[in-house]
Amino acid sequence: MSLSFDFLLFYFLALFSLPWYNKPMVSGTVFSVSSVLWGSLFCGVTLIHLIACAGKFDVVRRVTKVCVMPLLALWYSVLFPGGYTVLWALIFGTVGDILLLQPYKRTAFLAGLLAFFVGHIFWIVTFSGFLSYGLFTGPLFIALLAVYGIVAVIFTWFLKIKEKVLCGAVFVYTLTLELLNVISVCAVLSTKGTNPTLLFLAGTSLFL
């Protein structure tokens, strides 16, 4: 259950931390019947998904898992028109979920990692707007990248993956997740701990 919950909470927190901070990227909040509808569907399916994870109802869990992100994307598109990088991040996340739901196959696994990787790039593009150039080149950013890079090497080595291509893919994907977390830490510092950036940090930390 924890893995599904972390994935879900990451997207939920990261998604709703964007509009209230980076207002130029969206055209304003639009409350309507459709926004209430999509929001209610998202919350309902989310609840069913978490119950299915807790009760180990595998069939229900698989179905709801691939429905959560599209519903969240639809809700977001109605509430905050114009956040295209967020929508693409959610779309690629959905593709990754679908590919990794299958029993392990090398091709599907690598394709799923690639989909998640592209989705995370869109998250990085979205949230990097929070940071000044100085933070990107500052000692804290570089130090965090160095530490996380070492962690990624140790983590990949611990998995003892013999195939070089698969090992490299896991290493790059791990680095991408860590880069997201580094950006979230710097975003909190650059905004002096506003609520949206704190939510972003919580979401990326749960994903790790």
Short mmCIF file of C-alpha atoms in Angstrom, two decimals:
data_model
loop_
_atom_site.label_atom_id
_atom_site.label_comp_id
_atom_site.label_asym_id
_atom_site.label_seq_id
_atom_site.Cartn_x
_atom_site.Cartn_y
_atom_site.Cartn_z
CA MET A 1 0.00 0.00 0.00
CA SER A 2 2.79 2.45 0.88
CA LEU A 3 4.18 2.62 -2.67
CA SER A 4 0.81 3.42 -4.21
CA PHE A 5 0.09 5.94 -1.49
CA ASP A 6 3.43 7.67 -2.01
CA PHE A 7 2.89 7.92 -5.76
CA LEU A 8 -0.60 9.28 -5.27
CA LEU A 9 0.33 11.78 -2.58
CA PHE A 10 3.32 13.03 -4.55
CA TYR A 11 1.19 13.93 -7.56
CA PHE A 12 -1.58 15.42 -5.44
CA LEU A 13 0.75 17.62 -3.39
CA ALA A 14 2.96 18.63 -6.29
CA LEU A 15 0.00 19.42 -8.52
CA PHE A 16 -1.77 21.74 -6.11
CA SER A 17 1.38 23.48 -4.97
CA LEU A 18 1.83 24.93 -8.47
CA PRO A 19 -1.16 27.21 -9.14
CA TRP A 20 -1.06 29.15 -5.89
CA TYR A 21 2.61 30.04 -6.29
CA ASN A 22 3.41 30.29 -9.98
CA LYS A 23 0.36 32.24 -11.08
CA PRO A 24 1.65 33.36 -14.52
CA MET A 25 1.61 29.72 -15.68
CA VAL A 26 -2.15 29.42 -15.23
CA SER A 27 -5.04 31.63 -16.25
CA GLY A 28 -6.81 31.58 -12.90
CA THR A 29 -8.92 29.23 -10.88
CA VAL A 30 -12.18 28.25 -12.55
CA PHE A 31 -14.83 26.82 -10.25
CA SER A 32 -17.72 25.25 -12.14
CA VAL A 33 -20.00 22.23 -12.20
CA SER A 34 -17.43 20.33 -14.23
CA SER A 35 -14.64 21.12 -11.75
CA VAL A 36 -16.78 19.82 -8.89
CA LEU A 37 -17.64 16.72 -10.94
CA TRP A 38 -14.04 15.84 -11.84
CA GLY A 39 -12.87 16.66 -8.33
CA SER A 40 -15.51 14.40 -6.79
CA LEU A 41 -14.65 11.57 -9.19
CA PHE A 42 -10.95 11.94 -8.43
CA CYS A 43 -11.51 11.89 -4.65
CA GLY A 44 -13.91 8.94 -4.93
CA VAL A 45 -11.59 6.83 -7.08
CA THR A 46 -8.66 7.77 -4.84
CA LEU A 47 -10.53 6.52 -1.79
CA ILE A 48 -11.46 3.27 -3.54
CA HIS A 49 -7.85 2.81 -4.65
CA LEU A 50 -6.48 3.23 -1.12
CA ILE A 51 -9.09 0.85 0.28
CA ALA A 52 -8.20 -1.68 -2.43
CA CYS A 53 -4.50 -1.35 -1.54
CA ALA A 54 -5.21 -1.83 2.16
CA GLY A 55 -7.56 -4.77 1.57
CA LYS A 56 -5.33 -6.31 -1.12
CA PHE A 57 -8.10 -6.30 -3.72
CA ASP A 58 -5.68 -6.60 -6.60
CA VAL A 59 -8.10 -6.33 -9.50
CA VAL A 60 -9.73 -3.18 -8.12
CA ARG A 61 -6.32 -1.72 -7.28
CA ARG A 62 -5.07 -2.21 -10.85
CA VAL A 63 -8.16 -0.59 -12.37
CA THR A 64 -8.24 2.41 -10.04
CA LYS A 65 -4.46 2.95 -10.26
CA VAL A 66 -4.67 3.78 -13.97
CA CYS A 67 -7.74 5.98 -13.43
CA VAL A 68 -6.43 8.25 -10.67
CA MET A 69 -3.91 10.25 -12.72
CA PRO A 70 -6.20 10.91 -15.74
CA LEU A 71 -8.95 12.10 -13.39
CA LEU A 72 -6.49 14.36 -11.60
CA ALA A 73 -5.33 15.74 -14.98
CA LEU A 74 -8.93 16.45 -16.01
CA TRP A 75 -9.67 18.14 -12.70
CA TYR A 76 -6.54 20.24 -12.98
CA SER A 77 -7.25 21.26 -16.59
CA VAL A 78 -10.70 22.55 -15.57
CA LEU A 79 -9.51 24.34 -12.42
CA PHE A 80 -6.29 25.81 -13.81
CA PRO A 81 -6.28 26.14 -17.61
CA GLY A 82 -2.83 26.69 -19.06
CA GLY A 83 -0.67 24.41 -16.90
CA TYR A 84 0.47 22.27 -19.81
CA THR A 85 3.71 20.99 -18.31
CA VAL A 86 1.75 19.61 -15.36
CA LEU A 87 -0.71 17.88 -17.69
CA TRP A 88 2.11 16.26 -19.66
CA ALA A 89 3.72 15.13 -16.42
CA LEU A 90 0.47 13.45 -15.39
CA ILE A 91 -0.02 11.89 -18.83
CA PHE A 92 3.44 10.30 -18.84
CA GLY A 93 2.90 9.19 -15.25
CA THR A 94 -0.27 7.40 -16.35
CA VAL A 95 1.59 5.69 -19.20
CA GLY A 96 4.25 4.55 -16.74
CA ASP A 97 1.61 3.17 -14.37
CA ILE A 98 0.00 1.17 -17.17
CA LEU A 99 3.30 -0.28 -18.38
CA LEU A 100 4.45 -1.29 -14.89
CA LEU A 101 1.16 -2.94 -13.99
CA GLN A 102 2.05 -5.83 -16.27
CA PRO A 103 3.99 -8.86 -14.98
CA TYR A 104 7.70 -8.11 -15.23
CA LYS A 105 8.97 -7.94 -18.78
CA ARG A 106 12.21 -6.21 -19.61
CA THR A 107 10.84 -4.11 -22.47
CA ALA A 108 7.72 -2.99 -20.57
CA PHE A 109 9.78 -2.19 -17.47
CA LEU A 110 12.26 -0.05 -19.40
CA ALA A 111 9.44 1.68 -21.27
CA GLY A 112 7.69 2.38 -17.96
CA LEU A 113 10.86 3.86 -16.49
CA LEU A 114 11.25 6.01 -19.60
CA ALA A 115 7.67 7.27 -19.30
CA PHE A 116 8.17 8.17 -15.64
CA PHE A 117 11.50 9.79 -16.49
CA VAL A 118 9.91 12.04 -19.13
CA GLY A 119 7.10 12.88 -16.71
CA HIS A 120 9.62 13.89 -14.06
CA ILE A 121 11.41 16.10 -16.57
CA PHE A 122 8.14 17.99 -17.01
CA TRP A 123 7.86 18.32 -13.21
CA ILE A 124 11.43 19.64 -13.09
CA VAL A 125 10.68 22.17 -15.84
CA THR A 126 7.51 23.24 -14.00
CA PHE A 127 9.07 23.77 -10.60
CA SER A 128 12.49 25.04 -11.65
CA GLY A 129 10.76 28.38 -12.22
CA PHE A 130 10.72 28.76 -8.43
CA LEU A 131 14.50 29.08 -8.30
CA SER A 132 16.88 31.87 -9.07
CA TYR A 133 20.02 31.26 -11.14
CA GLY A 134 22.11 31.70 -8.01
CA LEU A 135 20.46 28.73 -6.31
CA PHE A 136 21.14 26.51 -9.33
CA THR A 137 24.85 27.32 -9.14
CA GLY A 138 25.15 27.79 -5.38
CA PRO A 139 27.09 25.54 -3.00
CA LEU A 140 23.96 24.05 -1.40
CA PHE A 141 22.55 22.88 -4.74
CA ILE A 142 25.90 21.39 -5.79
CA ALA A 143 26.44 19.75 -2.39
CA LEU A 144 22.99 18.16 -2.42
CA LEU A 145 23.52 16.86 -5.94
CA ALA A 146 26.86 15.35 -4.91
CA VAL A 147 25.39 13.64 -1.85
CA TYR A 148 22.36 12.35 -3.78
CA GLY A 149 24.64 11.16 -6.57
CA ILE A 150 26.57 9.03 -4.09
CA VAL A 151 23.28 7.71 -2.68
CA ALA A 152 22.12 6.80 -6.21
CA VAL A 153 25.35 4.87 -6.84
CA ILE A 154 25.03 2.97 -3.54
CA PHE A 155 21.34 2.25 -4.13
CA THR A 156 21.96 0.94 -7.65
CA TRP A 157 24.89 -1.17 -6.44
CA PHE A 158 22.76 -2.58 -3.62
CA LEU A 159 20.17 -3.82 -6.14
CA LYS A 160 22.92 -5.86 -7.82
CA ILE A 161 21.42 -5.57 -11.31
CA LYS A 162 23.64 -7.55 -13.67
CA GLU A 163 22.32 -6.20 -16.98
CA LYS A 164 24.14 -2.97 -17.84
CA VAL A 165 21.29 -1.29 -19.73
CA LEU A 166 18.80 -1.98 -16.96
CA CYS A 167 21.29 -0.91 -14.30
CA GLY A 168 21.96 2.35 -16.12
CA ALA A 169 18.24 3.05 -16.55
CA VAL A 170 17.59 2.53 -12.83
CA PHE A 171 20.55 4.77 -11.94
CA VAL A 172 19.40 7.63 -14.21
CA TYR A 173 15.82 7.32 -12.96
CA THR A 174 17.01 7.43 -9.34
CA LEU A 175 19.06 10.55 -10.07
CA THR A 176 16.00 12.20 -11.63
CA LEU A 177 13.92 11.56 -8.51
CA GLU A 178 16.70 12.98 -6.37
CA LEU A 179 17.01 16.05 -8.59
CA LEU A 180 13.30 16.71 -8.04
CA ASN A 181 13.87 16.56 -4.31
CA VAL A 182 16.90 18.89 -4.52
CA ILE A 183 14.83 21.43 -6.47
CA SER A 184 12.06 21.20 -3.87
CA VAL A 185 14.54 21.89 -1.04
CA CYS A 186 15.92 24.92 -2.87
CA ALA A 187 12.39 26.09 -3.68
CA VAL A 188 11.53 26.09 0.02
CA LEU A 189 14.65 28.13 0.77
CA SER A 190 14.10 30.59 -2.08
CA THR A 191 10.50 31.28 -1.04
CA LYS A 192 11.24 31.20 2.71
CA GLY A 193 9.01 28.21 3.31
CA THR A 194 5.70 29.18 1.71
CA ASN A 195 2.96 26.57 1.97
CA PRO A 196 3.09 25.52 -1.73
CA THR A 197 6.81 24.83 -1.72
CA LEU A 198 6.55 22.94 1.57
CA LEU A 199 3.91 20.72 -0.03
CA PHE A 200 6.19 20.21 -3.03
CA LEU A 201 9.01 19.17 -0.69
CA ALA A 202 6.71 16.76 1.17
CA GLY A 203 5.58 15.19 -2.11
CA THR A 204 9.06 14.67 -3.54
CA SER A 205 10.33 13.32 -0.23
CA LEU A 206 7.52 10.75 -0.12
CA PHE A 207 8.38 9.72 -3.66
CA LEU A 208 11.94 8.91 -2.56
#
